[in-house]
Tab-separated table of C-alpha atoms and ligand atoms in Angstrom:
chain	number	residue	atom	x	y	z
U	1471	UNK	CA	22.246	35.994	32.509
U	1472	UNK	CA	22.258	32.631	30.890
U	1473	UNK	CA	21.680	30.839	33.580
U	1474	UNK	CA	17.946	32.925	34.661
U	1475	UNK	CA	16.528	32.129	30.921
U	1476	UNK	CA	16.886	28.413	31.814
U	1477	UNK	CA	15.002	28.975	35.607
U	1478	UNK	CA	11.849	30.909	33.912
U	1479	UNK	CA	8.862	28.615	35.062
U	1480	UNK	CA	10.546	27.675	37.723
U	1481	UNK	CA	12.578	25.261	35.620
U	1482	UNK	CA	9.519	23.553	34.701
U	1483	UNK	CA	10.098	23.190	31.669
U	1484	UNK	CA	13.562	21.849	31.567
U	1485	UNK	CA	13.333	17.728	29.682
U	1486	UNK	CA	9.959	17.900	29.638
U	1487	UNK	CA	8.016	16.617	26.625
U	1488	UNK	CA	6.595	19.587	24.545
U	1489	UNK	CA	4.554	18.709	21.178
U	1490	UNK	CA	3.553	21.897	18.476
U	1491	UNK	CA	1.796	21.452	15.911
U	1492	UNK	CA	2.516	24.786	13.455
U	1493	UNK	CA	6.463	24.640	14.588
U	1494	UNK	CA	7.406	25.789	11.143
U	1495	UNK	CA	5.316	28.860	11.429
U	1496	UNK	CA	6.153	32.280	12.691
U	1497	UNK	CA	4.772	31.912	16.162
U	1498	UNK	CA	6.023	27.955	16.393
U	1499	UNK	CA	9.544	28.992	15.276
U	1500	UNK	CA	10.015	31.792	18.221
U	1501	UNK	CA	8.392	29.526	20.372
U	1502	UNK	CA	10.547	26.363	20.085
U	1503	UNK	CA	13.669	28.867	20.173
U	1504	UNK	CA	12.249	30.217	23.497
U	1505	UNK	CA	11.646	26.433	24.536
U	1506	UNK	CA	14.824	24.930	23.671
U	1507	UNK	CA	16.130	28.257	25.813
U	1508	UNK	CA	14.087	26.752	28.537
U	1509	UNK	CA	15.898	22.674	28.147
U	1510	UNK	CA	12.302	21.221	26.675
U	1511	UNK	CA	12.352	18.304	24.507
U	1512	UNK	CA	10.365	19.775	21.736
U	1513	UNK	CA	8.378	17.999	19.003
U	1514	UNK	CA	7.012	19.768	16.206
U	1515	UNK	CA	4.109	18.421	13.709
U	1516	UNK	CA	2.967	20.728	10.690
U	1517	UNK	CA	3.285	21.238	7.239
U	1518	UNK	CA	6.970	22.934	5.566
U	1519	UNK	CA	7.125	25.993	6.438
U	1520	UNK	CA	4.544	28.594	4.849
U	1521	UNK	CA	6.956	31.234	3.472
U	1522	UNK	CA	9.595	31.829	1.328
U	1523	UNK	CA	12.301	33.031	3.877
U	1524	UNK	CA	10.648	31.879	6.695
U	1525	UNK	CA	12.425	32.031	10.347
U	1526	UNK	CA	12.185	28.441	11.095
U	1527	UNK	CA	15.056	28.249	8.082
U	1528	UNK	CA	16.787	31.302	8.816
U	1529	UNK	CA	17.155	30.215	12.588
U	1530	UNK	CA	17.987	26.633	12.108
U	1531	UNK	CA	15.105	25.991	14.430
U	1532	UNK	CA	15.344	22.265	13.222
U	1533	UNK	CA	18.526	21.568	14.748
U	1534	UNK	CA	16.131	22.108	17.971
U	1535	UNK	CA	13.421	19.801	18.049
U	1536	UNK	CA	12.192	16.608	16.216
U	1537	UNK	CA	10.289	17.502	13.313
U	1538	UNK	CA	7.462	15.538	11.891
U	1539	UNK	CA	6.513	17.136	8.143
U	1540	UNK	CA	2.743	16.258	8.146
U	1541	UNK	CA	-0.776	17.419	7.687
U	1542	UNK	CA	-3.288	18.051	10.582
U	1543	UNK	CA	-5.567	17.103	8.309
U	1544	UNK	CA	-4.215	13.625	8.219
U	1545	UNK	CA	-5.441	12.172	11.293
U	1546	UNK	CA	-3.409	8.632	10.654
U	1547	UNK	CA	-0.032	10.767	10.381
U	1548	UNK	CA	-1.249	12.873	13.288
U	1549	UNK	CA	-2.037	9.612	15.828
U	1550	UNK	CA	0.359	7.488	15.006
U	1551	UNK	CA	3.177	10.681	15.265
U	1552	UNK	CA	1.151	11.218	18.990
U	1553	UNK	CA	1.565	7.752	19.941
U	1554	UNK	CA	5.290	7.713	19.128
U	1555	UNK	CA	6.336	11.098	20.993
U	1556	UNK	CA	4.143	10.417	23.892
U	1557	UNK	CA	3.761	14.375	25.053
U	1558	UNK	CA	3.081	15.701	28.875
U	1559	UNK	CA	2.297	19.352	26.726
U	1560	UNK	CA	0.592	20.207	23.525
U	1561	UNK	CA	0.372	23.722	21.971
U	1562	UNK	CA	-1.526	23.838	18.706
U	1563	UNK	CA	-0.619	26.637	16.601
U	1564	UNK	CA	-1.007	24.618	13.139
U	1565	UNK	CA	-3.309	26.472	10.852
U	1566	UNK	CA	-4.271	28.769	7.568
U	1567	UNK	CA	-4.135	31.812	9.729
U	1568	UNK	CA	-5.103	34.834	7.152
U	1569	UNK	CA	-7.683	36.733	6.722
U	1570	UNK	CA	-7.710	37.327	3.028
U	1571	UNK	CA	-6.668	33.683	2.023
U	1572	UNK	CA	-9.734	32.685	3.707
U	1573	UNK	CA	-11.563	34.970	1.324
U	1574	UNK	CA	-9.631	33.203	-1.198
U	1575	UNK	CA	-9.870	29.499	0.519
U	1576	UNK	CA	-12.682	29.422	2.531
U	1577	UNK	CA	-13.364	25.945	2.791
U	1578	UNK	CA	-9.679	24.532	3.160
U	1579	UNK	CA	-9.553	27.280	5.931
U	1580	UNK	CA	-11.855	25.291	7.623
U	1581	UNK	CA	-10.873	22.481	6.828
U	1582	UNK	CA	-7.483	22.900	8.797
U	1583	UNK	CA	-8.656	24.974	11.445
U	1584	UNK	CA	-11.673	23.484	12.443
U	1585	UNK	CA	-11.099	19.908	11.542
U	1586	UNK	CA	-7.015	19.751	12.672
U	1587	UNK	CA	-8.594	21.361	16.030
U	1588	UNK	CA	-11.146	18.225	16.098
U	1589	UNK	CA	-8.394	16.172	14.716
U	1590	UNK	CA	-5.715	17.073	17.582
U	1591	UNK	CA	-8.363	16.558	20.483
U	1592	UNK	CA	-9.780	13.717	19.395
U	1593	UNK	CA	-5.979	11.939	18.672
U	1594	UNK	CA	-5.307	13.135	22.576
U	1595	UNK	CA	-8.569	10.700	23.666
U	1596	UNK	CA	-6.596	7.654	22.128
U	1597	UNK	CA	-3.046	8.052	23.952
U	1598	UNK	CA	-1.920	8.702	27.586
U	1599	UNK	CA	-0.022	10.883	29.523
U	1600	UNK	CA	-0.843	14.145	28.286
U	1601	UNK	CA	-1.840	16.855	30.913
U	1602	UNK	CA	-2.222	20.103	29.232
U	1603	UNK	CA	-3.127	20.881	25.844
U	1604	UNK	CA	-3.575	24.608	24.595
U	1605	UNK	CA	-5.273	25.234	21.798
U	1606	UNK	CA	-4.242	28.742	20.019
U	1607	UNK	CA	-7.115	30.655	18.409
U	1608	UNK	CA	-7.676	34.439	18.166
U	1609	UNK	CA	-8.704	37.815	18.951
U	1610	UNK	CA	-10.740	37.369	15.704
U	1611	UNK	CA	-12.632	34.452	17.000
U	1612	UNK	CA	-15.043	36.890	19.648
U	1613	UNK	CA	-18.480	38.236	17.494
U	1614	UNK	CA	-17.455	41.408	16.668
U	1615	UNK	CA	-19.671	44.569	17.666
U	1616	UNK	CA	-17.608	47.420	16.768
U	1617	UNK	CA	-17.584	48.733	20.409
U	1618	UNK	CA	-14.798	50.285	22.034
U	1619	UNK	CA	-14.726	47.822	24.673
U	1620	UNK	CA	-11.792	44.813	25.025
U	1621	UNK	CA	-13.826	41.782	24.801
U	1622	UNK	CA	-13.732	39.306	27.916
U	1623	UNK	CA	-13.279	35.448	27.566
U	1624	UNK	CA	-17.379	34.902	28.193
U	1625	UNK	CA	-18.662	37.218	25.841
U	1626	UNK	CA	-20.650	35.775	22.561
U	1627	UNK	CA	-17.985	33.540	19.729
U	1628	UNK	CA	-18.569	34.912	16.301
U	1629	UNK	CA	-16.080	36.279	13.366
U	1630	UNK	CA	-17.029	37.650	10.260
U	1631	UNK	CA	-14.595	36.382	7.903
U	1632	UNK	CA	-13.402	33.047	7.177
U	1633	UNK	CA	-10.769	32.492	9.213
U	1634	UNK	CA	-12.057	34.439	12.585
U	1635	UNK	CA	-15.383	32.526	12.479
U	1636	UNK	CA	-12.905	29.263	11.727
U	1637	UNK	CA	-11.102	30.136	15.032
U	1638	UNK	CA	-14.604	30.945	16.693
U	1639	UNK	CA	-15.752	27.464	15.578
U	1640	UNK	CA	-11.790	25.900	16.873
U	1641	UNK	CA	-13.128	27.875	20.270
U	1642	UNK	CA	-16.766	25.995	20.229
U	1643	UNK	CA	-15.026	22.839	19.228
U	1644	UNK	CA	-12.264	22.652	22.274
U	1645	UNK	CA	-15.293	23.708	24.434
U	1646	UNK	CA	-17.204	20.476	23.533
U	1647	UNK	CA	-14.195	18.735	24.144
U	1648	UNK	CA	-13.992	19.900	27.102
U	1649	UNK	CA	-17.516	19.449	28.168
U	1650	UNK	CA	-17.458	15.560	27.180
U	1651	UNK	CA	-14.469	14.167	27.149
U	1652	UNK	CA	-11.715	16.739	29.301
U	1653	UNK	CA	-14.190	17.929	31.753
U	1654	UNK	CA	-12.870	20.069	34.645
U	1655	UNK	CA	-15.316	18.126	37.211
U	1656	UNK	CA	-13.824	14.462	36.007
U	1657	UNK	CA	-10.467	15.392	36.149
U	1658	UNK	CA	-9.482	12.599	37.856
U	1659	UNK	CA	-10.458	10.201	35.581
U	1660	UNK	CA	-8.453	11.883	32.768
U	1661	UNK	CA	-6.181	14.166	34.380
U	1662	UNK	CA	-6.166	16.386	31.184
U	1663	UNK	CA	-6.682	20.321	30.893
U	1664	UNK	CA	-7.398	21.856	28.088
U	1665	UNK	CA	-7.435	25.581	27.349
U	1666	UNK	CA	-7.739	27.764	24.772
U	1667	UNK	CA	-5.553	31.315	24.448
U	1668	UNK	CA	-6.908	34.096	22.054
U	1669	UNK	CA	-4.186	36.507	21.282
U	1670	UNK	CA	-4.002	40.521	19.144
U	1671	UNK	CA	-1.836	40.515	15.932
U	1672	UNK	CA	1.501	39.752	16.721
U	1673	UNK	CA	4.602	41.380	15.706
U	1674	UNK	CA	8.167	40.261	15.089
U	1675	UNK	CA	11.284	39.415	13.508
U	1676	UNK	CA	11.077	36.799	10.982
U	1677	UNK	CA	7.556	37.239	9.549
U	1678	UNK	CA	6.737	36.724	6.193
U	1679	UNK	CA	3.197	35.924	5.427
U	1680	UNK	CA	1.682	37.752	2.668
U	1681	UNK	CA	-1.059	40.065	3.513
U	1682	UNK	CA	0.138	41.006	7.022
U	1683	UNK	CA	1.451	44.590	7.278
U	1684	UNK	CA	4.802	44.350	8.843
U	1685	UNK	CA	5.900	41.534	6.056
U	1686	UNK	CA	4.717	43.346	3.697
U	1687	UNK	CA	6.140	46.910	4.369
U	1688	UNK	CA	9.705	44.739	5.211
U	1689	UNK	CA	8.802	43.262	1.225
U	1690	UNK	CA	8.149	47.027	0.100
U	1691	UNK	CA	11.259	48.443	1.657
U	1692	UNK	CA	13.971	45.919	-0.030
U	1693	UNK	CA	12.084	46.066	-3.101
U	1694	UNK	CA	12.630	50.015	-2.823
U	1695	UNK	CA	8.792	50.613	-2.923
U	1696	UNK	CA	6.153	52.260	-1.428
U	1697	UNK	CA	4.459	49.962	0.855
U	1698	UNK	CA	0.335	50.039	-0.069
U	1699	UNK	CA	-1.729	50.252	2.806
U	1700	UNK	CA	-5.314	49.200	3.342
U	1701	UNK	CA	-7.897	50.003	6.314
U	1702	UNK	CA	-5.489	52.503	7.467
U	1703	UNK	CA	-7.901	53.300	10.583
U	1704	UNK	CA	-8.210	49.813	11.739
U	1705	UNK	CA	-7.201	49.496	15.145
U	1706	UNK	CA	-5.531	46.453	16.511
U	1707	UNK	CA	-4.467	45.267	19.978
U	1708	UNK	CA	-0.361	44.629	18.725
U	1709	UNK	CA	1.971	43.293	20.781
U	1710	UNK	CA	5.456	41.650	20.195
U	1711	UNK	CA	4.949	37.877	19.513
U	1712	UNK	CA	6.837	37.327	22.931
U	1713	UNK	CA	4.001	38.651	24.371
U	1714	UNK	CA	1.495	35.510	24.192
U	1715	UNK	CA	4.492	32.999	23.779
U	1716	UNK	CA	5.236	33.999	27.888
U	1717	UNK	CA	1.473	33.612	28.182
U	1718	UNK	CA	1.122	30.260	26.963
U	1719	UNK	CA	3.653	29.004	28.870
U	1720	UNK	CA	2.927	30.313	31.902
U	1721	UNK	CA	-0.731	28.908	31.114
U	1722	UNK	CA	0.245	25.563	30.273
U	1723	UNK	CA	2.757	25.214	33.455
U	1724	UNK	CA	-0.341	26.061	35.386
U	1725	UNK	CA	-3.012	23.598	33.235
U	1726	UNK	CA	-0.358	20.902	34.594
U	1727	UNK	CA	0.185	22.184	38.666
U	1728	UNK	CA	-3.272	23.265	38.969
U	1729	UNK	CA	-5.554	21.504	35.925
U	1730	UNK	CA	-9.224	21.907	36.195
U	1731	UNK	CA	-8.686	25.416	37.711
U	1732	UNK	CA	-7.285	27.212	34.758
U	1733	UNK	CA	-9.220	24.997	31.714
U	1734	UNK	CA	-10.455	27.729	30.454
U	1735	UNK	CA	-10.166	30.307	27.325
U	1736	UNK	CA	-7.328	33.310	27.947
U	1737	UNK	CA	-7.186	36.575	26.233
U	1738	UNK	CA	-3.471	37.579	25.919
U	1739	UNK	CA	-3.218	40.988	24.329
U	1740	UNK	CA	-2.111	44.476	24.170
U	1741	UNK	CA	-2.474	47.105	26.748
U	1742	UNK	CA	-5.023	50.422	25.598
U	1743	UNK	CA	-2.573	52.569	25.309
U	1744	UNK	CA	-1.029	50.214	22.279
U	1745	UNK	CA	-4.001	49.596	20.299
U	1746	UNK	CA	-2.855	51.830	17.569
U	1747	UNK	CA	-4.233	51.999	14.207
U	1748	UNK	CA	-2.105	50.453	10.776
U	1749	UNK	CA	-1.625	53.933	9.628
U	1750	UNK	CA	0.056	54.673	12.916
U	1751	UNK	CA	2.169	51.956	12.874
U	1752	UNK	CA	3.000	52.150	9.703
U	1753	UNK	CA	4.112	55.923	10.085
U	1754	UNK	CA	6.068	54.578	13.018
U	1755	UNK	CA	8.354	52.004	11.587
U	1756	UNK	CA	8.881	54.687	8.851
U	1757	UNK	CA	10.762	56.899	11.287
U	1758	UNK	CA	12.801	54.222	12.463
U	1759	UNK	CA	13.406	52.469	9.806
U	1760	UNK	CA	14.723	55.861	8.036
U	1761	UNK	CA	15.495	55.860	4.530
U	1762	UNK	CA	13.863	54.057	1.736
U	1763	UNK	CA	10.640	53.280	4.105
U	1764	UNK	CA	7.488	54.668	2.618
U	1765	UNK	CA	3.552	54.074	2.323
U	1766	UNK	CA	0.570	55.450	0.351
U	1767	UNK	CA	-3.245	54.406	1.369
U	1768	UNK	CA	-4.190	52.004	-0.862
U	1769	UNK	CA	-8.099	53.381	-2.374
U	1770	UNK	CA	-9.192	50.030	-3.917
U	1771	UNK	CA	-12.250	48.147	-2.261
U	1772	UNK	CA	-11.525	45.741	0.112
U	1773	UNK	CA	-13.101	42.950	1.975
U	1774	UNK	CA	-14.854	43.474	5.521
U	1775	UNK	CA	-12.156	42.920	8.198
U	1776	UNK	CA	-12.885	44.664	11.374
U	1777	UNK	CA	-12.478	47.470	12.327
U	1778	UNK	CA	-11.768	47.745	16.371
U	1779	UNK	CA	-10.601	44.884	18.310
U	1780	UNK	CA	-9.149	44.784	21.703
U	1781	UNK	CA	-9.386	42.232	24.487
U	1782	UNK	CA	-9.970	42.828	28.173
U	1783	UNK	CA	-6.528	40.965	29.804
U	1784	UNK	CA	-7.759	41.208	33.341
U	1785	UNK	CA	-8.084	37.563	33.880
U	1786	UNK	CA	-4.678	36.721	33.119
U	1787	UNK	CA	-3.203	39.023	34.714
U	1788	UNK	CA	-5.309	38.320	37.985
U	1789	UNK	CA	-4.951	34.523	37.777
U	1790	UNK	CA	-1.482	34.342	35.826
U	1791	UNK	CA	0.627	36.706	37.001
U	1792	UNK	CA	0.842	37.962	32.887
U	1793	UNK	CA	1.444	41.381	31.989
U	1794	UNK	CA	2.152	42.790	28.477
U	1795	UNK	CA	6.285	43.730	29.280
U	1796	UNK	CA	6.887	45.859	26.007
U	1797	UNK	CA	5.072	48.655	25.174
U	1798	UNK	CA	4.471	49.369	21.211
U	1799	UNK	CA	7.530	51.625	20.890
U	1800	UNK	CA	9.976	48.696	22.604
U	1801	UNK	CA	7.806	46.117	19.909
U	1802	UNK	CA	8.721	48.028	16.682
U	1803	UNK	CA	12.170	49.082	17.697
U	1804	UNK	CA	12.961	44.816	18.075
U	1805	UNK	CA	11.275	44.036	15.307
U	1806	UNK	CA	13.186	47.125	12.830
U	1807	UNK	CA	16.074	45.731	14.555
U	1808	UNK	CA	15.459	41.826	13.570
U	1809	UNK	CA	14.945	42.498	9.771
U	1810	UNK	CA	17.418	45.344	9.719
U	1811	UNK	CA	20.088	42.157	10.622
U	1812	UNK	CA	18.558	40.371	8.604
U	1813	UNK	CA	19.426	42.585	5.575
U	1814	UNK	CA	22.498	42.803	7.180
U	1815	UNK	CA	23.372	38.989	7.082
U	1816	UNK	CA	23.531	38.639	11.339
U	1817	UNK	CA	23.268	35.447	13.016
U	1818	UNK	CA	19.260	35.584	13.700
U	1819	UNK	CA	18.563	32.716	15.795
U	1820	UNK	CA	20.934	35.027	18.013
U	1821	UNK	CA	19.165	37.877	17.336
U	1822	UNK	CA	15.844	36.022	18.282
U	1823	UNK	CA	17.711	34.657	21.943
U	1824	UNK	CA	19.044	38.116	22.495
U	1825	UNK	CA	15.564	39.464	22.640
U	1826	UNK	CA	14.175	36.513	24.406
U	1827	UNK	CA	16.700	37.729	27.211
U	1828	UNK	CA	15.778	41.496	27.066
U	1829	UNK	CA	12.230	40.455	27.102
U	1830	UNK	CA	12.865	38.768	30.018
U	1831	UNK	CA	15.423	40.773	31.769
U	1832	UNK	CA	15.593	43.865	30.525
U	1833	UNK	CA	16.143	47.212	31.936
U	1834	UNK	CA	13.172	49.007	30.583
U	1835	UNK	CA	10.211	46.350	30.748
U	1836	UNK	CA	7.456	47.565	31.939
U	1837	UNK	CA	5.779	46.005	35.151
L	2789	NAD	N1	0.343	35.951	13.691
L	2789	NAD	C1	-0.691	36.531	14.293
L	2789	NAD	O1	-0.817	37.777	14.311
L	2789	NAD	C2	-1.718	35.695	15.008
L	2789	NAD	C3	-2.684	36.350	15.793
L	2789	NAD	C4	-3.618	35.581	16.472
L	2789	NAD	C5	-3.592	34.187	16.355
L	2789	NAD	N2	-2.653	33.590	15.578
L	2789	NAD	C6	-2.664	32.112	15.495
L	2789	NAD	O2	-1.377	31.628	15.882
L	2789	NAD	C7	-1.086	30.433	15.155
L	2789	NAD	C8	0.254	30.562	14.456
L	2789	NAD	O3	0.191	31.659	13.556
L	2789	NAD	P1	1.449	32.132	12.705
L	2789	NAD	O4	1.346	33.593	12.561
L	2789	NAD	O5	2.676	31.549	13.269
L	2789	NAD	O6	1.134	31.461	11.283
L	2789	NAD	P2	2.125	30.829	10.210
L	2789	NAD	O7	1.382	30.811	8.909
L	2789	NAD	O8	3.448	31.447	10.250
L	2789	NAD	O9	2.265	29.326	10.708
L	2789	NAD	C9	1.232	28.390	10.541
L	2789	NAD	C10	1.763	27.001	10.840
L	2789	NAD	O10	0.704	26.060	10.595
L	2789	NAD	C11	1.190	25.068	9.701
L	2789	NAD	N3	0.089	24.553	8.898
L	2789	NAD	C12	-0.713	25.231	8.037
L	2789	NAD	N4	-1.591	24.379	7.494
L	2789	NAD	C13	-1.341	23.152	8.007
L	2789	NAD	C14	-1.906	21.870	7.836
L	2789	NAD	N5	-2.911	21.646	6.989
L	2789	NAD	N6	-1.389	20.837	8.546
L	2789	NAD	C15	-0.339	21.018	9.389
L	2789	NAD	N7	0.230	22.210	9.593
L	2789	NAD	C16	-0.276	23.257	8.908
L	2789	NAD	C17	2.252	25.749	8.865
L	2789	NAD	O11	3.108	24.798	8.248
L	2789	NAD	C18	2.925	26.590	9.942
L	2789	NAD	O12	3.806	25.773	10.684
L	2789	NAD	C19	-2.260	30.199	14.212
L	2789	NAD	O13	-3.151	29.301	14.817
L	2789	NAD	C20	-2.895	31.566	14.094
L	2789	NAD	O14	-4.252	31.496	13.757
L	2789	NAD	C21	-1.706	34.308	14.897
């Protein structure tokens, strides 16, 4: 079993030179576990983590990579860091990724998510050797109309709030990148691809932002409280945080085998049948949680988030071979699991490998 976790990618990732900016993060932390799974030489670049536990220090993900502590916004820091590691792959995750904050913060939202994107790419013009570099953004980052439909990768950028127009402007940025400086047609000249993956809400172990509704039910739970709920009707596209992580990966060991042909934007997210609404999920992790879990809808105004998002996934799973492999039930029974050993006291940067493996491996996945 050990052994296949380390052949994923056809081994392609095994020594070779991975930079993240956002390590510290949620997403960054299960993604350099799954890439020090996978033998990569991992570099991470981003602020201390953004939460009080968070699962980069629970895990000890910084025994696994080389850890720069610095601001995207600091484009010395950023270069000179670049210059040093010398990367093959970049995946940037750093950023102020909530909604509300960005209510609260709108102009240091953009700040780091539209000028670290600028930032990053323009950093990547000054040093050689790097082929692939993905830059995360967002469901949220698509002009939302309401519609039932999942949105495709060349429908209209847009986002109402804050941060999803910040990610929709991230989007329009790494497109002008790749216009004049990455284009697909000169790729022989540059030899980099550049990309752009737009995932649902994710869900996991070892989240803790405020404002997000599985931290904050976890928060609700130990405290012995009802957890408040808002927009109990919104529906999302979830999907375990595994679920884009494979994506990436399998899109960045193509932007290096096959460049211009997959520079591009990806949707990553949940199937239909999964696009469930909070109240829903909510209800759900009640009943497997068991006792102490409860929620009440929460009547106070709120501000506009949308209501209905889901992405069309056909073109990665023509072109990339990626398929969501857990359904919702499979997502909230690991992610009950995760924080019930976390209350527990459980080793959980074993927790996180021994769902890495079932995600990969196991019995039920769907295909
Ligand atoms: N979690 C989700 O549901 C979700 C959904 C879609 C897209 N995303 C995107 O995925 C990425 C990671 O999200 P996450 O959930 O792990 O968020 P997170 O808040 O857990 O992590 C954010 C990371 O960015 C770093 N960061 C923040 N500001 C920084 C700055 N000024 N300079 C350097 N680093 C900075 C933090 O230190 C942290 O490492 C983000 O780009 C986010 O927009 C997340």
């Amino acid at each position: 079993m050990d052994q296949m976790v380390e052949n994923l990618f056809d081994g392609f990732y095994k020594g070779r030179k991975v930079f993240i900016t956002g390590h510290t993060g949620f997403k960054g932390s299960w993604l350099s576990i799954l890439l020090s799974r996978l033998g990569a030489d991992i570099y991470g670049y981003s602020l201390d983590p953004p939460t009080k536990p968070s699962l980069y220090e629970l895990a000890g993900v910084d025994s696994l990579l080389s850890s720069t502590i610095g601001d995207i916004r600091d484009y010395g820091l950023l270069l000179n860091t670049l210059k040093e590691v010398k990367p093959e792959v970049i995946i940037h995750m750093a950023a102020q990724p909530l909604v509300k904050e960005s209510y609260r913060n709108p102009r240091e939202t953009y700040e780091i998510n539209v000028m670290g994107t600028v930032n990053l790419l323009d950093a990547v013009r000054q040093i050689h050797g790097v082929r692939a570099i993905l830059n995360v953004t967002s469901d949220k980052c698509y002009e939302n109309k309401e519609w039932h439909w999942g949105y495709r990768e060349n429908e209209p950028i847009g986002g109402h709030d804050p941060y999803s127009n910040s990610k929709g402007c991230s989007e329009l940025v790494t497109s002008s990148f790749r216009n004049s400086f990455y284009n697909p047609k000169n790729y022989s000249n540059h030899g980099v691809a550049l990309a752009t993956g737009r995932a649902g809400n994710v869900l996991g172990g070892g989240d803790w932002a405020e404002d997000r509704l599985v931290p904050d039910f976890i928060r609700a739970i130990m405290r012995g409280e009802k957890l408040k709920i808002r927009s109990p009707y919104a529906i999302r596209p979830w999907q375990h945080v595994l679920e884009p992580l494979w994506g990436y990966l399998l899109l960045c060991e193509r932007l290096c085998s096959r460049g211009p042909d997959f520079a591009d934007a990806w949707n990553f997210g949940a199937d239909d049948k999964d696009s469930k609404n909070v109240e829903w999920i909510t209800h759900r992790i009640c009943e497997l949680w068991g006792n102490n879990a409860a929620y009440e809808i929460d009547k106070a105004p709120q501000p506009h988030e949308a209501s209905y998002l889901k992405l069309d996934c056909s073109k990665a799973k023509t072109f990339l071979g990626w398929y969501p492999r857990w359904n919702i039930e499979t997502t909230l029974n690991m992610l009950v699991k995760w924080y019930k050993g976390y209350q527990s006291n459980t080793d959980l940067r074993l927790i996180c490998l021994n769902q890495i493996e079932q995600y990969f491996f196991g019995e039920n996945n769907q295909e």
